[in-house]
mmCIF file of C-alpha atoms and ligand atoms in Angstrom:
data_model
loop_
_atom_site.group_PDB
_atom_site.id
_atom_site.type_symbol
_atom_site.label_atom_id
_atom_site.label_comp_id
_atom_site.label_asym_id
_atom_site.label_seq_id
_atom_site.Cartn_x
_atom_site.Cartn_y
_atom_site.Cartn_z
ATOM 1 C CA UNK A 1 -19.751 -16.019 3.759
ATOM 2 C CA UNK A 2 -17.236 -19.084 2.563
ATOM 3 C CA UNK A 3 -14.915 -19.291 5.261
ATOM 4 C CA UNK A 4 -12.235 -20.586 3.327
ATOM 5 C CA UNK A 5 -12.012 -17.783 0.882
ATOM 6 C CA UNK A 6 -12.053 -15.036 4.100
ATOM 7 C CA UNK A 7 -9.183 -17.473 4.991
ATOM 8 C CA UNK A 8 -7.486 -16.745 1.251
ATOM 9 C CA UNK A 9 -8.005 -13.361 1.605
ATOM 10 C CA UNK A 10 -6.194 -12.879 5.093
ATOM 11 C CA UNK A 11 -3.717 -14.895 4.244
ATOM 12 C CA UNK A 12 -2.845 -13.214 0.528
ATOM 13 C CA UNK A 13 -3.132 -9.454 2.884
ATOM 14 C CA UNK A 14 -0.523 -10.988 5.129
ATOM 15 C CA UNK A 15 1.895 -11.621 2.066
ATOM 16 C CA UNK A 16 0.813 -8.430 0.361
ATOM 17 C CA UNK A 17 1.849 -6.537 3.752
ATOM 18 C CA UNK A 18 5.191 -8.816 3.570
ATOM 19 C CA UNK A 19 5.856 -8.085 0.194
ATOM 20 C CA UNK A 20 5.081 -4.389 0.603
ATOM 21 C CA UNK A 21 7.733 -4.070 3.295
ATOM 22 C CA UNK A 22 10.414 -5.085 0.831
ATOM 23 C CA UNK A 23 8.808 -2.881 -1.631
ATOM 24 C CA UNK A 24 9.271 -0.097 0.741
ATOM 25 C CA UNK A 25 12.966 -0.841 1.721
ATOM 26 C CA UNK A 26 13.922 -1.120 -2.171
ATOM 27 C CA UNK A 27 11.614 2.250 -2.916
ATOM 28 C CA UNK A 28 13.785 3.891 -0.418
ATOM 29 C CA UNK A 29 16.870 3.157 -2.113
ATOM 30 C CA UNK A 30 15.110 5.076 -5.663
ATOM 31 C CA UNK A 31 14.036 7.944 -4.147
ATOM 32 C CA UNK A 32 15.601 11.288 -4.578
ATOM 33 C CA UNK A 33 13.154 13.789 -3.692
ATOM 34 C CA UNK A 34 13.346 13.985 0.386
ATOM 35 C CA UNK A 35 9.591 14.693 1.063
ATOM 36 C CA UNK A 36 8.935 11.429 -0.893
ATOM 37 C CA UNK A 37 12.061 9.830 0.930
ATOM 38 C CA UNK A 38 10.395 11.340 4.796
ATOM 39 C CA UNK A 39 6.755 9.839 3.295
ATOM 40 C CA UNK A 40 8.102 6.845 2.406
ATOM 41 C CA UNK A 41 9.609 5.894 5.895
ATOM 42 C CA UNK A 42 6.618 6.311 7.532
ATOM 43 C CA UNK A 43 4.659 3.831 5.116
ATOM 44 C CA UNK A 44 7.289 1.506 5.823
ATOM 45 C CA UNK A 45 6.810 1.596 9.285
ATOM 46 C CA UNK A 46 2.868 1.359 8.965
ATOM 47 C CA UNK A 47 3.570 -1.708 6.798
ATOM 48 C CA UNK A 48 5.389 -3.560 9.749
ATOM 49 C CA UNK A 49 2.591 -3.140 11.735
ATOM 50 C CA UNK A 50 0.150 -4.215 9.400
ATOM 51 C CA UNK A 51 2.019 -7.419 9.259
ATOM 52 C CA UNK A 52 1.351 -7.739 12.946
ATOM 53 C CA UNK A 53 -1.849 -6.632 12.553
ATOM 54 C CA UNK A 54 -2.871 -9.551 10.312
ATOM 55 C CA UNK A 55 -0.978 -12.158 12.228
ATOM 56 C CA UNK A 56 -2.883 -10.952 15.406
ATOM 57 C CA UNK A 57 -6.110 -11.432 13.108
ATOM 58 C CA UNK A 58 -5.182 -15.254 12.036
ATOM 59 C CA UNK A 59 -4.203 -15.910 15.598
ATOM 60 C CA UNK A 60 -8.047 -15.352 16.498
ATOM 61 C CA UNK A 61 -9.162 -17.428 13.673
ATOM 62 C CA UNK A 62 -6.848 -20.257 14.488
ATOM 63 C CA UNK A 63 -4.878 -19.870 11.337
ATOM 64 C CA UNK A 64 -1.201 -20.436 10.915
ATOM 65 C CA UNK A 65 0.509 -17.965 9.182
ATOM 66 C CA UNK A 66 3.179 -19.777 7.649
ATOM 67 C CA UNK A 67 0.499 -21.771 5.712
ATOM 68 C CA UNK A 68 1.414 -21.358 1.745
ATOM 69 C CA UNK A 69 -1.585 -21.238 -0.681
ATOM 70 C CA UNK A 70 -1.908 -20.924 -4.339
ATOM 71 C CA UNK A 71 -2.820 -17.466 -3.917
ATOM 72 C CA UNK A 72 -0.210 -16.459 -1.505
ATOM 73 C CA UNK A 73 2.377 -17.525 -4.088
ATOM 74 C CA UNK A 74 1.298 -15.451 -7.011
ATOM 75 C CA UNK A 75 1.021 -12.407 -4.671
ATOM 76 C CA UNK A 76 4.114 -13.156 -3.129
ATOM 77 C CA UNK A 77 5.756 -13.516 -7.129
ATOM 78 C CA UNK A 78 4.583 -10.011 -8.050
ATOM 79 C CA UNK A 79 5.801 -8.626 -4.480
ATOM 80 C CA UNK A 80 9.391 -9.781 -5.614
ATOM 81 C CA UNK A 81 8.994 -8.930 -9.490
ATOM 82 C CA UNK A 82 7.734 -5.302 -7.994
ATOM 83 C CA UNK A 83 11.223 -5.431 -6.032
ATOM 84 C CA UNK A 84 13.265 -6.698 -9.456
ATOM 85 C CA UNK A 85 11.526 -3.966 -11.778
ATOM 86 C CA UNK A 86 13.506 -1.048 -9.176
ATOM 87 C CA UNK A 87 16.456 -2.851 -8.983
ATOM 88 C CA UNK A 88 16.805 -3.076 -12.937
ATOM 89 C CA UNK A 89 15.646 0.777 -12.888
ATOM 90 C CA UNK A 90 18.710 1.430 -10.001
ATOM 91 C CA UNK A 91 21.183 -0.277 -12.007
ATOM 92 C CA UNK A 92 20.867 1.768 -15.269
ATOM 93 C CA UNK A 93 22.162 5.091 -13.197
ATOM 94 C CA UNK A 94 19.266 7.414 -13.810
ATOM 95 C CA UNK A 95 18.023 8.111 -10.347
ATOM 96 C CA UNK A 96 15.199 9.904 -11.490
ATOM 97 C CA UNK A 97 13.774 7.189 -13.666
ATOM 98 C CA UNK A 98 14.243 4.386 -10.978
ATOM 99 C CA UNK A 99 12.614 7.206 -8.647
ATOM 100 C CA UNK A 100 9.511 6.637 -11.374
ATOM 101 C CA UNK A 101 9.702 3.271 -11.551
ATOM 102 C CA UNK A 102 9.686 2.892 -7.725
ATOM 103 C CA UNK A 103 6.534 5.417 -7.227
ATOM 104 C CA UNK A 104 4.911 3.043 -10.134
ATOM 105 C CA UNK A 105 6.345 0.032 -8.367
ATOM 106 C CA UNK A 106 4.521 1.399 -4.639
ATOM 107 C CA UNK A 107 1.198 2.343 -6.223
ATOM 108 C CA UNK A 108 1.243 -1.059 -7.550
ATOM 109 C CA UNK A 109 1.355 -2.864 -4.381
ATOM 110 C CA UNK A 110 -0.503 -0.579 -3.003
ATOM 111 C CA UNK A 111 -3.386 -0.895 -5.378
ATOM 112 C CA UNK A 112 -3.531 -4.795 -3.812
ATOM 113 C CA UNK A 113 -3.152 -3.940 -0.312
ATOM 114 C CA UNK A 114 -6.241 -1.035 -0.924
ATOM 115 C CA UNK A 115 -8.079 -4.109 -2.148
ATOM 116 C CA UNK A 116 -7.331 -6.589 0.588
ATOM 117 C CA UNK A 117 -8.305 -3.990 3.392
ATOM 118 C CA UNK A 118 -11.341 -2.735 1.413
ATOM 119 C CA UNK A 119 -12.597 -6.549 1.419
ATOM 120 C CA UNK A 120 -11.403 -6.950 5.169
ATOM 121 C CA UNK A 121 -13.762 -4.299 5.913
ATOM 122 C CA UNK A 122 -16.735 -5.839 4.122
ATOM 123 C CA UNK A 123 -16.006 -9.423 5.874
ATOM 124 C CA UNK A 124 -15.811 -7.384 8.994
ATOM 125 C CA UNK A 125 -20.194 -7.125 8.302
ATOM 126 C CA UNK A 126 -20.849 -10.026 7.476
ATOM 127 C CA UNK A 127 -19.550 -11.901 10.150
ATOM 128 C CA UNK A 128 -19.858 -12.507 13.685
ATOM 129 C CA UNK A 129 -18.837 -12.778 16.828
ATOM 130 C CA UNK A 130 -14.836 -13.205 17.837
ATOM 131 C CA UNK A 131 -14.191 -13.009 13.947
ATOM 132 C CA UNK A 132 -16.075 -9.874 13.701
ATOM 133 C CA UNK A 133 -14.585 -8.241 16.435
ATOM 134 C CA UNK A 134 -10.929 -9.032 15.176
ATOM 135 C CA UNK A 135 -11.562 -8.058 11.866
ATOM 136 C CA UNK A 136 -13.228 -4.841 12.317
ATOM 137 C CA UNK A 137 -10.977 -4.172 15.082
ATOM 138 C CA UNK A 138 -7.930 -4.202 12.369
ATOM 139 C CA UNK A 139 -9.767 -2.711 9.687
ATOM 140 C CA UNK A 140 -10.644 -0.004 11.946
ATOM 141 C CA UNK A 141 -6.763 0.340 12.576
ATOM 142 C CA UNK A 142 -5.256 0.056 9.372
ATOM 143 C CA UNK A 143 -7.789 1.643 6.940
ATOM 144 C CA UNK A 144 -6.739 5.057 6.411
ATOM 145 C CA UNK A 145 -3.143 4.625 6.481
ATOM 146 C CA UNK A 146 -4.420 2.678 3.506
ATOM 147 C CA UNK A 147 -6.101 5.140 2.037
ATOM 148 C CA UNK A 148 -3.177 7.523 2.485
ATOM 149 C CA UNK A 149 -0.455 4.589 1.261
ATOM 150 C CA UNK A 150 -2.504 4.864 -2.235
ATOM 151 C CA UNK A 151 -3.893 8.150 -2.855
ATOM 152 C CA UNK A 152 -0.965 9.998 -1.823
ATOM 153 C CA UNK A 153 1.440 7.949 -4.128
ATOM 154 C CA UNK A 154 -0.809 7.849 -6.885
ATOM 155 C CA UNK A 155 -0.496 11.821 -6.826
ATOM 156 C CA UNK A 156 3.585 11.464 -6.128
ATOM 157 C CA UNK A 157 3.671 9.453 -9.092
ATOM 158 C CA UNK A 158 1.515 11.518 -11.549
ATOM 159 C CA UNK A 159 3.438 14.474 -10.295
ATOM 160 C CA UNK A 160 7.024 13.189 -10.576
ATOM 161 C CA UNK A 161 6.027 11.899 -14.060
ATOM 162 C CA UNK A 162 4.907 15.558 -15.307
ATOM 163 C CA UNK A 163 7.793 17.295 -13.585
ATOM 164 C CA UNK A 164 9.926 14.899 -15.859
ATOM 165 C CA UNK A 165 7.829 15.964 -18.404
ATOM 166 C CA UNK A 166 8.990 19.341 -17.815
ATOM 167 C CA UNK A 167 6.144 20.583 -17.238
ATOM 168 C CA UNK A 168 4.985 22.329 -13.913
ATOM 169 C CA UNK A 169 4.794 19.907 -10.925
ATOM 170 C CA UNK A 170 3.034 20.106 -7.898
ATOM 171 C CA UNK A 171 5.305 18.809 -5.408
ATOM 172 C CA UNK A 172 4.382 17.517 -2.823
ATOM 173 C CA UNK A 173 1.077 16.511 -4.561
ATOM 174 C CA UNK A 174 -1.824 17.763 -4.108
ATOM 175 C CA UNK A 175 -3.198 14.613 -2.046
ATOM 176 C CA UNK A 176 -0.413 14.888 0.194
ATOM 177 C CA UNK A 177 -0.903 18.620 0.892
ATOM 178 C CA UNK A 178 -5.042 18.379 1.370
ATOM 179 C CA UNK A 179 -4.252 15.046 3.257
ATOM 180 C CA UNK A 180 -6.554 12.739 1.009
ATOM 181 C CA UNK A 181 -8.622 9.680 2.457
ATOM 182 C CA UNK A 182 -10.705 8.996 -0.030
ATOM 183 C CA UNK A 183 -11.195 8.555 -3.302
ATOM 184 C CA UNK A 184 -13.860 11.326 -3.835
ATOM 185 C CA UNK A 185 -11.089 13.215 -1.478
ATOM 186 C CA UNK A 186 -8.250 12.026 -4.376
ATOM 187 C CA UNK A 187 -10.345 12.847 -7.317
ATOM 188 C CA UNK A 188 -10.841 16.832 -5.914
ATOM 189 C CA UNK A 189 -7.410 17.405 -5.327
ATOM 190 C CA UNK A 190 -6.434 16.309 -8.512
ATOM 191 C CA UNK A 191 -8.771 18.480 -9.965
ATOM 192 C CA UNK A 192 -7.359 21.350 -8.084
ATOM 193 C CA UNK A 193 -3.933 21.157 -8.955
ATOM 194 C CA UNK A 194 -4.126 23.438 -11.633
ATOM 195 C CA UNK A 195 -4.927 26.114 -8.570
ATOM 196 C CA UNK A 196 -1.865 24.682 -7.137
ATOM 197 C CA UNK A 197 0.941 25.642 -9.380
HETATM 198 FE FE1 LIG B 1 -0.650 -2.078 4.433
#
């Protein structure tokens, strides 16, 4: 494995987890619909500790964490365009379509964060030792709040957008209500939201 790349990686997770805090906060302020708002909280609060989580992983590999890198920047630009795309959305005085643009905005940063941990885990395999320990030990951790961060968003967003469709919503989504994991998991409940109506 190239050692500098893992190095890329953990430090681009570290300013996706940064970035999705302020995601969070600014998602918060969109939402309407107070499951989504209770939901929300709590992957704001996971976030924060994945922060720590990552910090305690560079500590082991002797990394400093306020390093910038090329890579870090561009994550940490589409973190705060994520951010400027809700606040635009709040400003025009339709909470419901700021609500949509937030649950787009979350499943966005999500999709990165999925990403990051997914390739965490993989690393974790591959190497050895201290390194393999920490990693695996925070992948272990973090992985299916993950999960749960984007499968249950993905279905608040589908299912805000067709209830603004006016068409019949299942609310909370069907991921949230069979408590998804996985993407198999994600795929049958969507299926079964007809059932669900
Ligand atoms: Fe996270």
């Amino acid at each position: 494995m190239k050692q500098e790349q893992l190095h890329e990686l953990l430090y681009q997770a570290l300013e996706t987890e940064l970035g999705g805090f302020q995601v969070y906060a600014t998602a918060l302020r969109c939402a309407v619909n107070e499951d989504l708002k209770e939901e929300w909280t709590e992957y704001l609060e996971q976030t924060e500790e994945h922060v720590q989580i990552v910090q305690e992983i560079m500590e082991t590999l002797g990394l400093d964490p306020e390093i910038e890198t090329p890579g870090r920047k561009v994550v940490r630009h589409i973190g705060q365009a994520l951010v400027k795309a809700m606040e635009m959305a709040l400003s025009s005085g339709d909470p419901k379509a700021a609500q949509l643009v937030a649950a787009e905005s979350v499943v966005l940063a999500e999709t990165k964060d999925h990403l990051n941990w997914e390739l965490i885990g993989e690393a974790a395999k591959k190497a050895t030792g201290e390194v393999a320990k920490a990693l695996k030990e925070a992948h272990d951790e973090v992985e299916d709040e993950e999960d749960e961060h984007l499968y249950h968003t993905t279905g608040w967003t589908r299912e805000l957008w067709i209830d603004s469709l006016g068409m019949p919503a299942v609310l909370p989504p069907p991921e949230e209500v069979k408590k998804v994991e996985t993407a198999i998991g994600a795929a049958r409940a969507k299926q079964a939201r007809g059932d669900m109506l």
